[in-house]
Coordinates of C-alpha atoms in Angstrom, one line a residue:
Chain A
M1 CA -7.4 -54.7 -19.9
L2 CA -10.1 -55.7 -22.4
D3 CA -13.3 -53.9 -21.9
T4 CA -16.1 -56.3 -23.0
A5 CA -19.1 -54.4 -21.7
H6 CA -18.7 -51.7 -24.4
T7 CA -18.3 -51.5 -28.1
T8 CA -15.3 -49.8 -29.6
P9 CA -16.2 -46.6 -31.4
T10 CA -15.3 -46.1 -35.0
P11 CA -12.5 -43.6 -35.7
K12 CA -13.5 -40.4 -37.4
T13 CA -12.6 -40.4 -41.1
Y14 CA -11.9 -37.4 -43.3
A15 CA -12.5 -37.6 -47.0
G16 CA -9.5 -36.2 -48.8
A17 CA -9.0 -35.6 -52.5
T18 CA -6.9 -38.8 -52.7
G19 CA -9.0 -41.0 -50.4
D20 CA -9.9 -41.3 -46.7
W21 CA -7.8 -40.3 -43.8
E22 CA -8.0 -41.1 -40.1
I23 CA -6.6 -39.1 -37.1
V24 CA -4.6 -40.3 -34.2
I25 CA -4.5 -38.2 -31.0
G26 CA -2.5 -38.4 -27.9
M27 CA -2.9 -35.9 -25.0
E28 CA -0.8 -34.4 -22.3
V29 CA -3.0 -33.0 -19.6
H30 CA -1.6 -30.6 -17.1
A31 CA -3.6 -30.8 -13.9
Q32 CA -2.8 -28.4 -11.0
V33 CA -2.4 -30.4 -7.8
S34 CA -4.8 -29.4 -5.1
T35 CA -2.6 -28.4 -2.1
R36 CA -2.3 -25.4 0.1
S37 CA 1.4 -24.7 -0.7
K38 CA 3.7 -25.2 -3.7
L39 CA 5.7 -28.2 -4.8
F40 CA 9.0 -27.1 -3.5
S41 CA 8.3 -24.0 -1.4
G42 CA 6.0 -22.9 1.4
A43 CA 4.2 -20.2 -0.6
S44 CA 0.5 -20.3 -1.1
T45 CA -1.2 -21.7 -4.2
L46 CA -4.3 -19.5 -3.8
F47 CA -5.6 -18.2 -7.1
G48 CA -6.3 -14.5 -7.6
A49 CA -3.9 -13.0 -5.0
E50 CA -2.0 -9.7 -5.4
P51 CA 0.7 -10.2 -8.1
N52 CA 4.0 -11.7 -6.7
S53 CA 2.6 -12.0 -3.2
N54 CA 2.5 -15.8 -3.2
V55 CA 6.2 -16.1 -3.9
A56 CA 9.0 -17.6 -1.9
F57 CA 12.6 -16.9 -2.8
V58 CA 12.8 -20.5 -4.1
D59 CA 10.1 -19.7 -6.6
A60 CA 11.8 -16.4 -7.6
G61 CA 15.0 -18.4 -8.4
M62 CA 17.1 -16.5 -5.9
P63 CA 20.6 -17.8 -5.7
G64 CA 21.3 -20.3 -3.0
M65 CA 17.7 -21.2 -2.3
L66 CA 17.0 -25.0 -2.1
P67 CA 13.8 -26.8 -3.0
V68 CA 12.1 -29.0 -0.3
I69 CA 9.3 -31.3 -1.6
N70 CA 5.8 -30.9 -0.3
E71 CA 4.8 -34.4 0.8
E72 CA 1.1 -33.8 0.1
C73 CA 1.9 -33.2 -3.6
V74 CA 3.4 -36.6 -3.7
A75 CA 0.4 -38.1 -2.0
Q76 CA -1.9 -36.4 -4.5
A77 CA 0.0 -37.8 -7.5
V78 CA -0.1 -41.3 -5.9
R79 CA -3.9 -41.0 -5.4
T80 CA -4.3 -39.9 -9.0
G81 CA -2.2 -42.9 -10.2
L82 CA -4.3 -45.3 -8.1
G83 CA -7.5 -43.7 -9.4
L84 CA -6.3 -44.3 -13.0
K85 CA -5.4 -48.0 -12.1
A86 CA -1.8 -47.1 -12.7
E87 CA 1.4 -48.6 -11.4
I88 CA 3.1 -46.5 -8.7
N89 CA 6.8 -46.2 -8.9
L90 CA 8.3 -46.4 -5.4
T91 CA 11.4 -44.7 -6.6
S92 CA 11.2 -41.7 -8.9
A93 CA 13.5 -38.7 -9.5
F94 CA 13.5 -35.1 -10.5
D95 CA 15.2 -33.6 -13.5
R96 CA 15.9 -30.1 -14.7
K97 CA 14.3 -29.1 -18.0
N98 CA 16.3 -26.1 -19.0
Y99 CA 14.7 -23.2 -20.8
F100 CA 14.8 -19.5 -20.6
Y101 CA 11.6 -17.6 -20.2
P102 CA 10.7 -14.7 -17.8
D103 CA 7.9 -16.7 -16.1
L104 CA 10.3 -19.2 -14.8
P105 CA 13.2 -17.3 -13.2
Q106 CA 15.1 -20.5 -12.1
G107 CA 16.0 -21.0 -15.8
Y108 CA 14.7 -24.5 -15.6
Q109 CA 11.6 -26.4 -14.7
I110 CA 11.9 -29.2 -12.2
S111 CA 10.2 -32.2 -13.7
Q112 CA 10.4 -36.0 -13.9
L113 CA 11.6 -37.1 -17.4
Y114 CA 13.5 -40.3 -16.7
H115 CA 11.7 -41.7 -13.6
P116 CA 8.1 -40.5 -13.3
I117 CA 6.2 -41.3 -10.1
V118 CA 3.3 -43.0 -11.9
G119 CA 3.5 -45.5 -14.7
E120 CA 1.0 -47.1 -17.0
G121 CA -2.7 -46.8 -16.3
E122 CA -6.0 -46.4 -18.1
V123 CA -9.1 -44.3 -18.5
L124 CA -12.4 -45.6 -19.8
V125 CA -14.0 -42.9 -21.9
E126 CA -17.7 -43.5 -22.5
L127 CA -19.2 -42.0 -25.6
G128 CA -22.9 -42.8 -25.3
D129 CA -24.9 -45.6 -26.9
G130 CA -22.7 -48.2 -25.1
A131 CA -19.6 -47.2 -27.0
A132 CA -16.4 -46.5 -25.0
R133 CA -12.7 -46.0 -25.7
L134 CA -10.2 -47.4 -23.3
V135 CA -7.4 -44.8 -23.4
R136 CA -4.1 -46.0 -22.0
I137 CA -2.1 -43.7 -19.7
E138 CA 1.6 -43.8 -20.4
R139 CA 2.8 -42.0 -17.3
I140 CA 2.1 -39.2 -14.8
H141 CA 4.9 -37.0 -13.5
L142 CA 5.1 -34.2 -11.0
E143 CA 6.5 -30.8 -12.1
Q144 CA 6.5 -27.1 -11.4
D145 CA 4.1 -24.8 -13.1
A146 CA 5.4 -21.5 -14.6
G147 CA 4.3 -18.0 -13.8
K148 CA 1.9 -15.8 -15.8
S149 CA 2.8 -13.1 -18.3
I150 CA 0.5 -10.3 -19.2
H151 CA 1.1 -8.7 -22.5
D152 CA -1.6 -6.1 -22.8
M153 CA -0.9 -3.7 -20.0
D154 CA 1.9 -1.9 -21.8
P155 CA 2.8 -1.6 -25.5
N156 CA 6.5 -2.4 -25.0
M157 CA 6.7 -4.5 -21.9
S158 CA 5.3 -7.8 -20.6
F159 CA 4.3 -8.0 -17.0
V160 CA 5.2 -11.1 -15.0
D161 CA 3.4 -12.5 -12.0
L162 CA 5.2 -15.4 -10.3
N163 CA 2.3 -16.4 -8.0
R164 CA 1.8 -19.6 -10.1
T165 CA 5.5 -20.3 -10.4
G166 CA 6.3 -23.5 -8.6
V167 CA 2.8 -24.7 -8.0
A168 CA 2.7 -28.5 -8.5
L169 CA 1.3 -29.9 -11.7
M170 CA 0.6 -33.5 -12.7
E171 CA 1.3 -34.1 -16.3
I172 CA -0.9 -36.9 -17.4
V173 CA 0.4 -38.4 -20.6
S174 CA -1.9 -40.6 -22.7
R175 CA -0.9 -43.1 -25.4
P176 CA -2.1 -42.1 -28.9
D177 CA -5.4 -44.1 -28.4
I178 CA -7.8 -41.3 -29.1
R179 CA -9.4 -41.3 -32.6
S180 CA -11.7 -38.3 -33.0
P181 CA -12.1 -34.7 -31.7
E182 CA -15.2 -35.8 -29.7
E183 CA -13.3 -38.6 -28.0
A184 CA -10.5 -36.1 -27.1
A185 CA -13.0 -33.8 -25.4
A186 CA -14.8 -36.8 -23.7
Y187 CA -11.4 -38.0 -22.5
V188 CA -10.7 -34.7 -20.8
V189 CA -14.2 -34.6 -19.3
K190 CA -13.7 -38.1 -17.9
L191 CA -10.2 -37.3 -16.6
R192 CA -11.5 -34.1 -15.0
Q193 CA -14.3 -36.1 -13.3
I194 CA -12.0 -38.6 -11.8
L195 CA -9.5 -36.0 -10.6
R196 CA -12.4 -34.0 -9.0
Y197 CA -13.7 -37.2 -7.3
L198 CA -10.2 -37.9 -6.0
G199 CA -9.8 -34.3 -4.8
T200 CA -6.4 -34.1 -6.4
C201 CA -7.2 -31.3 -8.9
D202 CA -10.2 -29.0 -8.8
G203 CA -10.5 -29.1 -12.6
N204 CA -11.2 -25.4 -13.0
M205 CA -10.4 -24.9 -16.6
Q206 CA -11.1 -21.2 -16.7
N207 CA -8.4 -20.5 -14.1
G208 CA -6.1 -22.8 -16.1
N209 CA -6.0 -25.5 -13.4
L210 CA -6.6 -28.1 -16.1
R211 CA -5.1 -27.6 -19.6
A212 CA -4.3 -29.9 -22.4
D213 CA -1.6 -30.2 -25.1
V214 CA -2.9 -32.3 -28.0
N215 CA -0.7 -34.3 -30.3
V216 CA -2.4 -34.8 -33.7
S217 CA -1.4 -36.8 -36.7
V218 CA -3.2 -38.2 -39.7
C219 CA -2.8 -41.6 -41.4
R220 CA -4.5 -43.8 -44.0
P221 CA -7.1 -46.3 -42.8
G222 CA -5.4 -49.5 -41.7
Q223 CA -2.1 -47.8 -40.6
Y224 CA -3.3 -47.4 -37.0
E225 CA -4.0 -51.1 -36.7
K226 CA -0.4 -51.8 -37.8
Y227 CA 0.9 -49.4 -35.2
Q228 CA -1.3 -51.1 -32.5
E229 CA 0.1 -54.5 -33.4
S230 CA 3.8 -53.4 -33.5
Q231 CA 3.7 -50.3 -31.3
D232 CA 5.9 -48.9 -34.1
F233 CA 5.3 -45.2 -34.6
S234 CA 6.6 -45.3 -38.2
H235 CA 3.2 -46.5 -39.3
L236 CA 1.7 -43.3 -38.1
G237 CA 2.0 -39.8 -39.6
T238 CA 4.2 -37.0 -38.2
R239 CA 2.5 -35.3 -35.3
C240 CA 2.1 -31.7 -34.4
E241 CA 1.5 -30.6 -30.8
I242 CA -1.1 -28.0 -30.2
K243 CA -0.3 -26.3 -26.9
N244 CA -2.2 -25.2 -23.9
M245 CA -5.9 -25.5 -24.5
N246 CA -8.4 -25.0 -21.7
S247 CA -11.8 -25.5 -23.2
M248 CA -13.5 -28.7 -24.5
R249 CA -14.9 -26.7 -27.4
F250 CA -11.5 -25.4 -28.5
I251 CA -9.9 -28.8 -28.1
Q252 CA -12.4 -30.2 -30.6
A253 CA -12.2 -27.3 -33.0
A254 CA -8.4 -27.2 -32.9
I255 CA -8.1 -31.0 -33.7
E256 CA -10.5 -30.7 -36.5
V257 CA -8.8 -27.7 -38.2
E258 CA -5.3 -29.2 -37.6
A259 CA -6.2 -32.6 -39.1
K260 CA -7.6 -30.8 -42.2
R261 CA -4.4 -28.7 -42.5
Q262 CA -2.2 -31.8 -42.3
I263 CA -4.3 -33.7 -44.9
A264 CA -4.1 -30.7 -47.3
I265 CA -0.3 -30.5 -47.0
I266 CA 0.2 -34.2 -47.6
E267 CA -2.2 -34.3 -50.5
D268 CA -0.3 -31.4 -52.1
G269 CA 2.8 -33.5 -51.9
G270 CA 4.2 -31.7 -48.9
E271 CA 5.5 -33.1 -45.6
I272 CA 4.4 -32.3 -42.1
D273 CA 7.1 -30.7 -39.9
Q274 CA 7.0 -32.0 -36.3
E275 CA 6.4 -28.8 -34.4
T276 CA 4.6 -27.0 -31.7
R277 CA 1.5 -25.0 -32.7
L278 CA -0.9 -22.7 -31.1
Y279 CA -4.7 -22.6 -31.7
D280 CA -6.3 -19.2 -32.5
P281 CA -10.0 -19.5 -31.7
D282 CA -10.8 -16.1 -33.4
K283 CA -9.4 -17.2 -36.7
N284 CA -10.1 -20.9 -36.1
E285 CA -6.6 -21.9 -37.3
T286 CA -3.4 -23.3 -35.8
R287 CA -0.1 -21.7 -36.3
S288 CA 3.5 -22.5 -35.7
M289 CA 5.1 -21.3 -32.5
R290 CA 8.5 -20.7 -34.1
S291 CA 10.0 -19.0 -31.1
K292 CA 9.6 -22.2 -29.1
E293 CA 11.8 -24.2 -31.6
E294 CA 15.1 -23.1 -30.2
A295 CA 13.9 -23.4 -26.6
H296 CA 13.2 -27.0 -27.3
D297 CA 16.8 -28.0 -26.6
Y298 CA 16.0 -28.7 -23.0
R299 CA 19.3 -30.3 -21.9
Y300 CA 17.6 -32.4 -19.2
F301 CA 19.7 -33.7 -16.4
P302 CA 19.0 -35.0 -12.9
D303 CA 18.4 -32.2 -10.4
P304 CA 21.4 -32.2 -8.1
D305 CA 19.4 -30.3 -5.4
L306 CA 17.0 -33.2 -5.0
L307 CA 17.6 -36.8 -3.9
P308 CA 15.5 -39.5 -5.6
L309 CA 12.0 -39.6 -4.2
E310 CA 11.5 -42.9 -2.4
I311 CA 8.1 -43.9 -1.0
E312 CA 7.0 -47.0 0.8
Q313 CA 4.4 -49.5 -0.3
D314 CA 2.6 -49.3 3.0
W315 CA 2.1 -45.6 2.5
V316 CA 0.8 -46.2 -1.0
D317 CA -1.5 -48.9 0.3
A318 CA -2.9 -46.6 3.0
L319 CA -3.6 -43.9 0.4
G320 CA -5.3 -46.5 -1.7
A321 CA -7.5 -47.7 1.1
A322 CA -8.7 -44.2 1.7
L323 CA -9.7 -43.4 -1.9
P324 CA -13.3 -42.5 -2.4
E325 CA -15.7 -44.4 -4.7
L326 CA -14.8 -43.4 -8.3
P327 CA -17.2 -42.5 -11.1
D328 CA -17.3 -45.8 -12.9
A329 CA -18.0 -47.8 -9.7
K330 CA -20.6 -45.3 -8.5
K331 CA -22.4 -45.3 -11.8
A332 CA -22.5 -49.1 -11.9
R333 CA -23.8 -49.1 -8.3
F334 CA -26.6 -46.6 -9.1
I335 CA -27.7 -48.7 -12.1
G336 CA -27.5 -51.9 -10.1
D337 CA -28.9 -50.8 -6.8
Y338 CA -31.5 -48.2 -7.8
G339 CA -32.5 -49.5 -11.3
L340 CA -31.5 -46.2 -12.9
S341 CA -31.0 -45.9 -16.7
D342 CA -27.4 -45.5 -18.0
Y343 CA -28.2 -41.9 -18.8
D344 CA -29.6 -41.0 -15.4
A345 CA -26.8 -42.7 -13.6
S346 CA -24.3 -40.7 -15.8
V347 CA -26.0 -37.4 -15.0
L348 CA -26.1 -38.1 -11.3
T349 CA -22.5 -39.2 -11.1
A350 CA -21.0 -36.4 -13.3
E351 CA -20.1 -34.5 -10.1
A352 CA -19.5 -36.1 -6.7
E353 CA -21.7 -33.5 -5.1
N354 CA -24.7 -34.4 -7.3
A355 CA -24.2 -38.1 -6.4
A356 CA -24.0 -37.4 -2.7
Y357 CA -27.2 -35.2 -2.8
F358 CA -29.0 -38.0 -4.8
E359 CA -28.0 -40.7 -2.3
A360 CA -29.1 -38.6 0.6
A361 CA -32.4 -38.0 -1.1
V362 CA -32.8 -41.7 -1.8
E363 CA -32.2 -42.4 1.9
A364 CA -35.0 -39.9 2.9
A365 CA -37.4 -40.9 0.1
G366 CA -36.9 -44.7 0.1
D367 CA -37.1 -44.7 -3.7
G368 CA -34.2 -44.5 -6.1
K369 CA -36.0 -44.0 -9.3
L370 CA -38.4 -41.3 -8.1
A371 CA -35.5 -39.6 -6.4
A372 CA -33.5 -39.7 -9.6
N373 CA -36.4 -38.1 -11.6
W374 CA -36.9 -35.4 -9.0
V375 CA -33.2 -34.5 -8.8
I376 CA -32.6 -34.5 -12.5
N377 CA -35.8 -32.9 -13.7
D378 CA -37.2 -30.7 -11.0
L379 CA -34.2 -29.8 -8.8
F380 CA -31.7 -29.4 -11.6
G381 CA -34.3 -27.4 -13.6
A382 CA -35.1 -25.1 -10.7
L383 CA -31.4 -24.5 -9.9
K384 CA -30.7 -23.7 -13.5
N385 CA -33.5 -21.2 -13.7
D386 CA -32.3 -19.8 -10.4
G387 CA -29.2 -18.2 -11.8
D388 CA -27.5 -21.5 -12.6
K389 CA -27.0 -22.4 -8.9
D390 CA -24.7 -25.2 -7.8
I391 CA -26.3 -28.2 -6.1
T392 CA -24.4 -27.3 -2.9
E393 CA -26.4 -24.0 -2.9
S394 CA -29.7 -25.8 -3.3
P395 CA -32.4 -24.3 -1.0
V396 CA -34.1 -27.7 -1.0
T397 CA -32.2 -30.2 1.2
P398 CA -32.1 -33.9 0.3
A399 CA -34.2 -34.6 3.4
Q400 CA -36.9 -32.1 2.2
L401 CA -36.9 -33.6 -1.4
G402 CA -37.1 -37.0 0.1
G403 CA -40.0 -35.9 2.2
I404 CA -41.9 -34.7 -0.9
I405 CA -41.3 -38.0 -2.6
K406 CA -42.5 -39.9 0.4
L407 CA -45.8 -38.0 0.3
I408 CA -46.3 -39.0 -3.3
K409 CA -45.4 -42.6 -2.6
S410 CA -47.8 -42.9 0.2
D411 CA -50.6 -41.3 -1.9
V412 CA -50.9 -38.3 0.4
I413 CA -50.4 -35.9 -2.4
S414 CA -50.8 -36.2 -6.2
G415 CA -47.9 -35.8 -8.5
K416 CA -49.3 -32.5 -9.7
I417 CA -49.6 -31.1 -6.2
A418 CA -46.1 -32.4 -5.5
K419 CA -44.8 -29.9 -8.1
D420 CA -46.5 -27.1 -6.3
L421 CA -45.2 -28.3 -3.0
F422 CA -41.7 -28.5 -4.4
E423 CA -42.0 -24.9 -5.5
I424 CA -43.1 -23.8 -2.0
V425 CA -40.3 -25.7 -0.3
Y426 CA -37.8 -24.3 -2.8
N427 CA -38.9 -20.7 -2.3
E428 CA -40.1 -20.6 1.3
G429 CA -38.5 -23.7 2.9
G430 CA -40.3 -25.7 5.5
E431 CA -41.1 -29.4 6.3
P432 CA -43.1 -30.9 3.3
A433 CA -45.6 -32.9 5.4
E434 CA -46.4 -29.9 7.6
I435 CA -46.9 -27.7 4.6
V436 CA -49.3 -30.2 3.1
E437 CA -51.2 -30.4 6.3
A438 CA -51.3 -26.6 6.9
R439 CA -52.3 -25.7 3.4
G440 CA -54.8 -28.5 2.8
M441 CA -52.9 -30.0 -0.1
K442 CA -53.8 -33.5 0.7
Q443 CA -55.1 -35.6 -2.1
V444 CA -58.7 -36.6 -1.9
T445 CA -58.9 -40.4 -2.0
D446 CA -62.3 -40.4 -0.4
T447 CA -64.4 -41.7 -3.2
G448 CA -67.5 -40.2 -1.7
A449 CA -66.2 -36.7 -2.1
I450 CA -65.0 -37.4 -5.6
E451 CA -68.3 -39.1 -6.6
A452 CA -70.2 -36.1 -5.3
A453 CA -68.2 -33.8 -7.5
L454 CA -68.5 -36.1 -10.5
N455 CA -72.3 -36.4 -10.0
E456 CA -72.6 -32.6 -10.1
I457 CA -70.6 -32.4 -13.3
I458 CA -72.6 -35.2 -15.0
A459 CA -75.9 -33.6 -14.0
A460 CA -74.8 -30.2 -15.4
N461 CA -73.6 -31.6 -18.7
P462 CA -76.0 -34.2 -20.1
A463 CA -74.9 -33.5 -23.7
Q464 CA -71.2 -34.3 -22.9
V465 CA -72.3 -37.5 -21.1
E466 CA -74.1 -38.7 -24.3
K467 CA -71.1 -38.0 -26.4
A468 CA -68.7 -39.7 -24.0
K469 CA -70.8 -42.8 -23.9
E470 CA -70.4 -43.1 -27.7
N471 CA -66.8 -42.1 -27.7
P472 CA -64.9 -43.3 -24.5
K473 CA -61.9 -41.1 -25.4
L474 CA -64.0 -38.1 -24.2
A475 CA -64.0 -39.4 -20.6
G476 CA -60.8 -37.4 -20.1
W477 CA -62.9 -34.2 -20.1
F478 CA -64.8 -35.4 -17.0
V479 CA -61.5 -36.4 -15.3
G480 CA -60.3 -32.8 -15.9
Q481 CA -63.4 -31.3 -14.6
V482 CA -63.3 -33.3 -11.4
M483 CA -59.6 -32.4 -10.9
K484 CA -60.6 -28.7 -11.4
A485 CA -63.5 -29.0 -9.0
T486 CA -61.3 -30.5 -6.3
G487 CA -58.4 -28.0 -6.8
G488 CA -56.2 -30.8 -8.3
K489 CA -56.3 -32.7 -5.0
A490 CA -58.3 -35.6 -6.2
N491 CA -56.4 -38.9 -6.6
P492 CA -56.2 -39.2 -10.4
K493 CA -56.4 -43.0 -10.3
A494 CA -59.6 -42.9 -8.2
V495 CA -61.2 -40.3 -10.5
N496 CA -60.4 -42.3 -13.6
E497 CA -62.0 -45.4 -12.2
L498 CA -65.1 -43.5 -11.1
V499 CA -65.5 -41.7 -14.4
A500 CA -65.2 -45.0 -16.3
K501 CA -67.7 -46.6 -14.1
K502 CA -70.3 -43.8 -14.2
L503 CA -70.1 -43.4 -18.0
A504 CA -70.4 -47.1 -18.5
G505 CA -73.4 -47.3 -16.2
Chain B
M1 CA 32.6 -35.8 -28.2
S2 CA 34.1 -32.6 -29.6
I3 CA 32.8 -29.1 -29.3
D4 CA 33.2 -26.9 -32.4
T5 CA 32.7 -23.1 -32.7
E6 CA 29.1 -23.6 -33.8
T7 CA 28.2 -25.6 -30.8
A8 CA 29.9 -23.1 -28.5
R9 CA 27.9 -20.4 -30.0
R10 CA 24.7 -22.4 -29.5
V11 CA 25.5 -23.2 -25.9
A12 CA 26.2 -19.6 -25.2
K13 CA 23.0 -18.5 -26.7
L14 CA 21.0 -21.1 -24.7
A15 CA 22.7 -19.9 -21.5
R16 CA 21.9 -16.3 -22.5
I17 CA 25.6 -15.3 -22.2
A18 CA 26.8 -12.9 -24.8
V19 CA 30.2 -14.2 -26.2
P20 CA 32.0 -12.1 -28.8
E21 CA 32.5 -14.0 -32.1
E22 CA 36.3 -13.9 -31.8
E23 CA 36.2 -15.6 -28.4
L24 CA 34.2 -18.6 -29.5
P25 CA 37.1 -20.8 -30.8
A26 CA 38.9 -20.4 -27.5
L27 CA 35.8 -21.2 -25.6
A28 CA 35.2 -24.3 -27.7
G29 CA 38.8 -25.3 -26.8
E30 CA 38.1 -24.9 -23.1
F31 CA 35.0 -27.0 -23.4
N32 CA 36.9 -29.7 -25.1
A33 CA 39.5 -29.7 -22.3
I34 CA 36.8 -30.0 -19.7
L35 CA 35.1 -32.8 -21.5
G36 CA 38.3 -34.6 -22.0
F37 CA 39.0 -34.4 -18.3
I38 CA 35.5 -35.8 -17.5
E39 CA 35.8 -38.5 -20.1
Q40 CA 38.6 -40.0 -18.1
L41 CA 35.9 -41.2 -15.7
G42 CA 34.9 -43.6 -18.6
E43 CA 38.0 -45.6 -17.9
V44 CA 36.5 -46.8 -14.6
D45 CA 34.6 -50.1 -14.8
V46 CA 31.2 -49.5 -13.2
E47 CA 29.6 -52.7 -14.4
G48 CA 27.0 -53.8 -11.8
V49 CA 27.6 -50.8 -9.5
E50 CA 24.5 -49.1 -8.3
P51 CA 24.5 -45.3 -9.2
M52 CA 25.4 -43.3 -6.1
V53 CA 23.2 -40.3 -5.5
S54 CA 24.4 -39.2 -2.1
V55 CA 27.6 -39.6 -0.1
T56 CA 25.8 -40.5 3.0
P57 CA 22.6 -42.5 2.9
Q58 CA 19.8 -40.0 3.2
R59 CA 16.0 -39.8 2.6
L60 CA 14.7 -36.9 0.5
P61 CA 13.6 -34.4 3.1
R62 CA 9.8 -33.6 3.0
R63 CA 7.8 -30.6 3.9
D64 CA 4.2 -30.5 5.3
D65 CA 1.6 -28.9 3.2
V66 CA 1.5 -25.6 5.1
V67 CA 1.8 -22.1 3.9
T68 CA 5.0 -20.8 5.6
D69 CA 6.3 -18.3 3.0
G70 CA 5.2 -15.5 0.7
D71 CA 3.6 -12.1 1.4
Q72 CA 6.8 -10.3 0.5
Q73 CA 6.1 -8.6 -2.8
A74 CA 8.5 -5.7 -2.2
R75 CA 11.4 -8.1 -1.3
V76 CA 10.7 -10.3 -4.3
L77 CA 10.7 -7.4 -6.6
A78 CA 13.7 -5.6 -4.9
N79 CA 16.3 -6.8 -7.4
A80 CA 14.3 -6.5 -10.5
P81 CA 15.6 -4.0 -13.1
D82 CA 12.0 -2.8 -13.6
A83 CA 8.8 -3.5 -11.7
R84 CA 5.4 -1.9 -12.0
E85 CA 2.2 -2.3 -10.1
G86 CA 3.5 -5.4 -8.3
F87 CA 4.6 -7.1 -11.5
F88 CA 8.1 -7.7 -13.0
A89 CA 8.3 -5.6 -16.1
V90 CA 10.3 -7.3 -18.9
P91 CA 10.9 -6.6 -22.6
K92 CA 7.8 -7.8 -24.5
V93 CA 7.7 -11.6 -24.9
V94 CA 4.6 -12.4 -26.8
E95 CA 3.9 -15.1 -29.4

């Protein structure tokens, strides 16, 4: 489990009135499972439908309705577990978590408290500059999502939509291994990336398909190490759970403000109450969700409607064999095979679609480094300026981009002309080699033509020639003039050589 | 385990069942009788016996990931005390 390729980041410290403090963070990420239908009913999971139209009687908690598990939800949880290098439990079971709230009409959430489907795993969270935190996963369990309440449509009523009720969630529970707000956000980014690669959750945080509960506590320096040695939580401070956050920015801000709140209370001689809190981004504060306190008596018990979930090792192995290449492996391969920098490889593997585009462009171009530069600088830049388009909407195909790069590599066009060519292909389409031919964009490597142009310039500017002979730095002016005279098509290397030769002679 | 009036009140509240104050002691008594009955099971020695989850050996039935249900807004809302614009309308429940 030791990660030797990276250095361990230093935990963030907060200077209090009585000395330094550190924070300890554990996260519960709720990821909506990508499936067509719900965990225990045949209703659709599609987002944005008419209210209460994706609802089966099972989801509405109608008497006598029985849940039947969606096998694909189980497969997705197993894939996720394998992707996080976790142990898969061949026997797991469902429990009822009892609470009363209008968005869950059953009166209980079907979850997996005692026997989750996935056990211990890990996520490597890279933080730049070769530092990375290995965050241990404690468990992943399957459970039902609740519905959605809307509170602002009527002054006295809440409006409830059960479309999301019963959609499958994976709750991914980490160990308290995260030590700064930045690490917490980076952890969610990495987890989201892995889930998207696996295709087990689309990671759409705006729609609430990925949300995080964050457990925060503070302790004195040295205490965390004692916890690590003994796994005894009494070395750590009392934690508070900040519920339901769906943006990286809010996660960081909430942890920051919550840590400071706890430090202030302890330094004032007070004690932290273990409680559930809500982050208010407008006021940048967390506050207690007192109403949840009583509901926290969940009275879990095994769901009598559902037999234990037994899966077979062969099935798990088959799912494992079909997993796609995951971000860490892909990034390492890009660095190793194409000689990319760590940064470029990270950018290109951030989304599976980017990586696929890049690899197709490499195939067409026959050059990994050039392809990486063109995708990252030119293509991403153009897409961003073009209404922040997604790479899947790129008007330039990998084959076209590869074609442009090939023309540079074979000295048919100069790098400067290539930028113009890229713009033409982006805006008008077409086959790069044909465009170059048709529009006369070929680079002039014919030294005779370059020399002729240079001779003319030298003849017309005798004063400049004298100056340049004394100060070789001025040779650049001649190079520029030749490029101008040839419409940028002269091979810069040939021009430089010729200019140097002429001025020396 | 013994249920007192206070516990009976709490259980009733969690179950969202309104129980008049004067009926709580009797209710607690009934709970105790039920628990006493169930505690008799503790007399059986189950050391080394695998927990039984089903009378007949069965595999948990599975469903394929296909949309087979839904599109019945009117039927879903039919029993609701109040529904507006396709939503269940309930007393305000905001944090």
